[in-house]
Amino acid sequence: MSSRKRVFDLLRIINVASCQCPAHGYRGNVQVSNTTPSKDYAFEIKCSTVRYGLGVTQEVGMDLVNLGAKNVCVMTDPNVVSLSPMKAVLDSLVRNGISYSVYDKVRVEPTDTSLKHAIDFAKRGNFDSYVAVGGGSVMDTCKAANLYACNPDADFLDYVNQPVGKGKTTTEPLKPVIAIPTTSGTGSETTGMSIFDYEEIKAKTGIAHSALRPLLALIDPLHTRSVPQTVANFAGFDIFCHALESFTAIPYTERGPAPSNPALRPVYQGSNPISDVWARFCLQCLNKYFERSVYNAEDIEARSSMHLAATMAGVGIGNAGVHLCHGLAYPIAGNVKDYVPKDYGTEPMIPHGLAVVLTAPSVFRFTAASDPDKHLEAAAILGADVTGKKQADAGRVLSDTILKYMDIMKVENGLNAIGYSAQDIPQLVKGALPQHRLLKIAPIPQSEEDLSKILEDSLTLY
Ligand SMILES: NC(=O)c1ccc[n+]([C@@H]2O[C@H](COP(=O)([O-])OP(=O)(O)OC[C@H]3O[C@@H](n4cnc5c(N)ncnc54)[C@H](O)[C@@H]3O)[C@@H](O)[C@H]2O)c1
Ligand SMILES: [Fe+2]
């Protein structure tokens, strides 16, 4: 029998949800704020306009003409600036008579210092629109540059997520951003998030606001041809964790409280039937194309499919959210010691996709009890044989499936292999705890001991 509280909650939900049309006096936040349910009862899906096709970058100049752009900032990184994606963009801008300035100093894995450098450039340029050409590092830097250039008096921490920053929302309209991803991973082209390493706390944090979402994402698989194997590999594991984490995130009806105003509904809302569609699609793509795309850059079918999957997963995470793999990845990346990955430059750094996947086997063993059937379903879509598997097996089955992918893709053998030992675990846990936005989206609440155990189990994997 339902508890009295459950019945009461349902009555309040029905009361709030009924008769919401303006003609019958629905007054948005006024009505809702008086009866805020302790759990949310609604979710929404926001997404940039997505245009996908081989060679679609050639249209960007026309898009800017259509927007009435007169002074465009093109952002990229020091490597991509000399590659074919930038050439395709600049050719299109020139063909369409667009005036532009190029900022090519984006840091791979941005920091607050590197963002501030880009923000200064944006403030000085007085741009009316932006084009971001690159991976997540470029797109995230461009979003932040736009935000602060449109709010020139803001303090840097004003918009940064709480508790690191003040988590304010911008009231100024931002300039349009066209995002052209050149890696197949982050999905940043459709999300309202900008992630960076906050040097003071040695952990990543971010700015999350739907206003940051690019207006248009041009998804052009031609750009994936030059992506080196290591980048294709780690970016692929970013998609992998986006799909698994958004699929297994707390259901939106379990996250609470409902916001007092729909504008305050968080970017990360929990799993829901629409984000589940994106996640399932991505898991299918990974099963079919991940290995092929990593080991054969000429396999345009595989690389194109992974490029689309990255965007699809972005729509999923951009609305449902990610949880423990990402929450733990932020201090793992932020406390880097001397690990220098191939194809990412010469500085020590832990690529985002590597930082997220190293804890994945342990994370999903931990979360499986929240919804064993969904964990088994994820494993099955990824190719595991789940015939006869019991609910109690779900964590181990999904974990083994993840390890199989990591083994095939020759991922480093756990946190030990990138320079961490058991002594580092307290520091990593300390860095994960402020990631409220992510930890709250996990389907099971977790203690500091739980986080320590997940990290301990991730020191060595194979
Ligand atoms: N905003 C979001 O929603 C979101 C989501 C996930 C991750 N992220 C962030 O994105 C960043 C990682 O982005 P990423 O994985 O896309 O990589 P990246 O942008 O850091 O680029 C990785 C490397 O690949 C190179 N590269 C990029 N495109 C190339 C191409 N076509 N050919 C050859 N080389 C190319 C870059 O120059 C760089 O050396 C991290 O900071 C992460 O935290 C953001
Ligand atoms: Fe990610």
Tab-separated table of N, CA and C and ligand atoms in Angstrom, residues 77 79-80 83 85 108-110 134-138 140 143 182-183 185-188 191 193-195 204 223-224 226-228 231 235 238 242 317 326 330 343-345 352, ligand 1:
chain	number	residue	atom	x	y	z
A	77	ASP	N	42.522	25.530	-31.342
A	77	ASP	CA	43.738	25.322	-30.542
A	77	ASP	C	44.958	25.359	-31.459
A	79	ASN	N	47.026	23.332	-32.483
A	79	ASN	CA	47.228	22.193	-33.369
A	79	ASN	C	46.168	22.219	-34.490
A	80	VAL	N	44.909	22.333	-34.096
A	80	VAL	CA	43.816	22.276	-35.087
A	80	VAL	C	43.887	23.463	-36.047
A	83	LEU	N	45.063	22.448	-39.349
A	83	LEU	CA	44.500	21.227	-39.945
A	83	LEU	C	43.321	21.558	-40.869
A	85	PRO	N	40.081	20.998	-40.852
A	85	PRO	CA	38.807	21.581	-40.405
A	85	PRO	C	38.842	23.118	-40.396
A	108	VAL	N	44.637	22.781	-24.465
A	108	VAL	CA	44.018	21.457	-24.444
A	108	VAL	C	43.862	21.092	-22.973
A	109	GLU	N	42.636	20.769	-22.555
A	109	GLU	CA	42.237	20.663	-21.150
A	109	GLU	C	42.408	22.057	-20.521
A	110	PRO	N	41.401	22.918	-20.715
A	110	PRO	CA	41.528	24.311	-20.269
A	110	PRO	C	41.638	24.453	-18.759
A	134	GLY	N	37.103	22.648	-33.005
A	134	GLY	CA	38.036	21.819	-32.246
A	134	GLY	C	37.290	20.822	-31.385
A	135	GLY	N	38.026	20.286	-30.410
A	135	GLY	CA	37.402	19.326	-29.500
A	135	GLY	C	36.723	20.053	-28.346
A	136	GLY	N	36.453	19.302	-27.286
A	136	GLY	CA	35.774	19.867	-26.122
A	136	GLY	C	36.536	21.046	-25.537
A	137	SER	N	37.860	20.987	-25.584
A	137	SER	CA	38.647	22.077	-24.995
A	137	SER	C	38.329	23.397	-25.688
A	138	VAL	N	38.236	23.367	-27.009
A	138	VAL	CA	37.963	24.591	-27.775
A	138	VAL	C	36.514	25.046	-27.545
A	140	ASP	N	34.471	24.447	-25.099
A	140	ASP	CA	34.225	24.927	-23.734
A	140	ASP	C	34.852	26.299	-23.513
A	143	LYS	N	32.655	28.917	-25.184
A	143	LYS	CA	31.426	29.221	-24.434
A	143	LYS	C	31.722	30.203	-23.293
A	182	THR	N	35.747	18.593	-33.738
A	182	THR	CA	36.730	17.879	-34.569
A	182	THR	C	37.200	16.596	-33.898
A	183	THR	N	36.724	16.338	-32.680
A	183	THR	CA	36.931	15.020	-32.064
A	183	THR	C	35.553	14.388	-31.932
A	185	GLY	N	33.740	12.864	-29.133
A	185	GLY	CA	33.766	12.504	-27.721
A	185	GLY	C	32.843	13.309	-26.853
A	186	THR	N	33.167	14.568	-26.651
A	186	THR	CA	32.557	15.301	-25.534
A	186	THR	C	31.075	15.587	-25.711
A	187	GLY	N	30.635	15.826	-26.936
A	187	GLY	CA	29.246	16.255	-27.139
A	187	GLY	C	29.037	17.695	-26.703
A	188	SER	N	30.117	18.408	-26.413
A	188	SER	CA	30.010	19.790	-25.918
A	188	SER	C	29.252	20.689	-26.895
A	191	THR	N	25.798	20.953	-25.430
A	191	THR	CA	25.553	21.100	-23.985
A	191	THR	C	25.728	22.543	-23.522
A	193	MET	N	27.451	23.399	-20.987
A	193	MET	CA	28.497	23.276	-19.978
A	193	MET	C	29.850	23.685	-20.527
A	194	SER	N	30.630	24.294	-19.651
A	194	SER	CA	32.019	24.607	-19.986
A	194	SER	C	32.849	24.095	-18.822
A	195	ILE	N	33.745	23.156	-19.113
A	195	ILE	CA	34.494	22.482	-18.046
A	195	ILE	C	35.946	22.974	-18.081
A	204	LYS	N	38.792	19.642	-11.680
A	204	LYS	CA	37.955	20.312	-12.667
A	204	LYS	C	36.661	20.776	-12.019
A	223	HIS	N	36.018	15.764	-40.484
A	223	HIS	CA	37.049	16.245	-39.557
A	223	HIS	C	37.668	15.128	-38.733
A	224	THR	N	37.054	13.972	-38.727
A	224	THR	CA	37.578	12.898	-37.869
A	224	THR	C	38.764	12.174	-38.520
A	226	SER	N	41.658	13.128	-39.457
A	226	SER	CA	43.007	13.425	-38.964
A	226	SER	C	43.169	13.121	-37.476
A	227	VAL	N	42.123	12.635	-36.827
A	227	VAL	CA	42.215	12.411	-35.380
A	227	VAL	C	43.155	11.231	-35.107
A	228	PRO	N	44.219	11.453	-34.301
A	228	PRO	CA	45.154	10.353	-34.019
A	228	PRO	C	44.493	9.250	-33.191
A	231	VAL	N	43.728	9.847	-29.446
A	231	VAL	CA	42.621	10.795	-29.213
A	231	VAL	C	41.289	10.120	-29.546
A	235	ALA	N	38.630	9.778	-26.553
A	235	ALA	CA	37.364	10.489	-26.806
A	235	ALA	C	36.221	9.464	-26.887
A	238	ASP	N	35.032	8.636	-23.600
A	238	ASP	CA	34.189	9.709	-23.047
A	238	ASP	C	32.732	9.454	-23.470
A	242	HIS	N	29.633	8.741	-21.021
A	242	HIS	CA	28.443	9.604	-21.106
A	242	HIS	C	27.193	8.733	-21.237
A	317	ILE	N	23.688	13.514	-21.997
A	317	ILE	CA	24.302	14.055	-20.763
A	317	ILE	C	23.900	15.494	-20.539
A	326	HIS	N	32.557	10.701	-13.892
A	326	HIS	CA	32.976	12.075	-14.169
A	326	HIS	C	33.352	12.812	-12.879
A	330	TYR	N	37.412	14.302	-12.282
A	330	TYR	CA	37.871	15.690	-12.197
A	330	TYR	C	39.112	15.831	-11.304
A	343	ASP	N	50.113	11.963	-28.413
A	343	ASP	CA	49.189	12.736	-29.269
A	343	ASP	C	48.452	13.876	-28.571
A	344	TYR	N	48.839	14.215	-27.344
A	344	TYR	CA	48.161	15.326	-26.646
A	344	TYR	C	49.148	16.446	-26.308
A	345	GLY	N	50.253	16.554	-27.010
A	345	GLY	CA	51.240	17.580	-26.693
A	345	GLY	C	52.314	17.023	-25.774
A	352	HIS	N	40.689	13.534	-20.768
A	352	HIS	CA	39.402	13.414	-20.080
A	352	HIS	C	38.811	11.995	-20.186
B	1	LIG	N1	31.204	20.726	-22.133
B	1	LIG	C1	30.915	19.454	-22.115
B	1	LIG	O1	29.750	19.101	-22.208
B	1	LIG	C2	32.018	18.460	-21.987
B	1	LIG	C3	31.722	17.093	-21.932
B	1	LIG	C4	32.782	16.195	-21.826
B	1	LIG	C5	34.100	16.672	-21.781
B	1	LIG	N2	34.356	18.008	-21.821
B	1	LIG	C6	35.729	18.549	-21.789
B	1	LIG	O2	36.288	18.492	-23.087
B	1	LIG	C7	37.718	18.406	-22.987
B	1	LIG	C8	38.255	17.257	-23.829
B	1	LIG	O3	37.909	17.469	-25.177
B	1	LIG	P1	38.273	16.404	-26.341
B	1	LIG	O4	38.333	15.053	-25.786
B	1	LIG	O5	37.352	16.684	-27.435
B	1	LIG	O6	39.753	16.758	-26.739
B	1	LIG	P2	40.556	18.118	-26.855
B	1	LIG	O7	39.735	19.224	-27.377
B	1	LIG	O8	41.218	18.352	-25.535
B	1	LIG	O9	41.647	17.734	-27.953
B	1	LIG	C9	42.529	16.629	-27.743
B	1	LIG	C10	43.684	16.663	-28.729
B	1	LIG	O10	43.205	16.323	-30.033
B	1	LIG	C11	43.629	17.288	-30.980
B	1	LIG	N3	42.658	17.316	-32.057
B	1	LIG	C12	41.386	17.764	-31.992
B	1	LIG	N4	40.752	17.547	-33.166
B	1	LIG	C13	41.657	16.981	-33.996
B	1	LIG	C14	41.597	16.546	-35.351
B	1	LIG	N5	40.494	16.602	-36.082
B	1	LIG	N6	42.714	16.024	-35.885
B	1	LIG	C15	43.855	15.906	-35.146
B	1	LIG	N7	43.952	16.301	-33.866
B	1	LIG	C16	42.867	16.829	-33.305
B	1	LIG	C17	43.755	18.569	-30.180
B	1	LIG	O11	44.589	19.507	-30.811
B	1	LIG	C18	44.320	18.044	-28.871
B	1	LIG	O12	45.714	17.882	-28.967
B	1	LIG	C19	38.021	18.214	-21.521
B	1	LIG	O13	38.436	19.434	-20.956
B	1	LIG	C20	36.693	17.776	-20.935
B	1	LIG	O14	36.562	18.081	-19.577
B	1	LIG	C21	33.335	18.891	-21.950
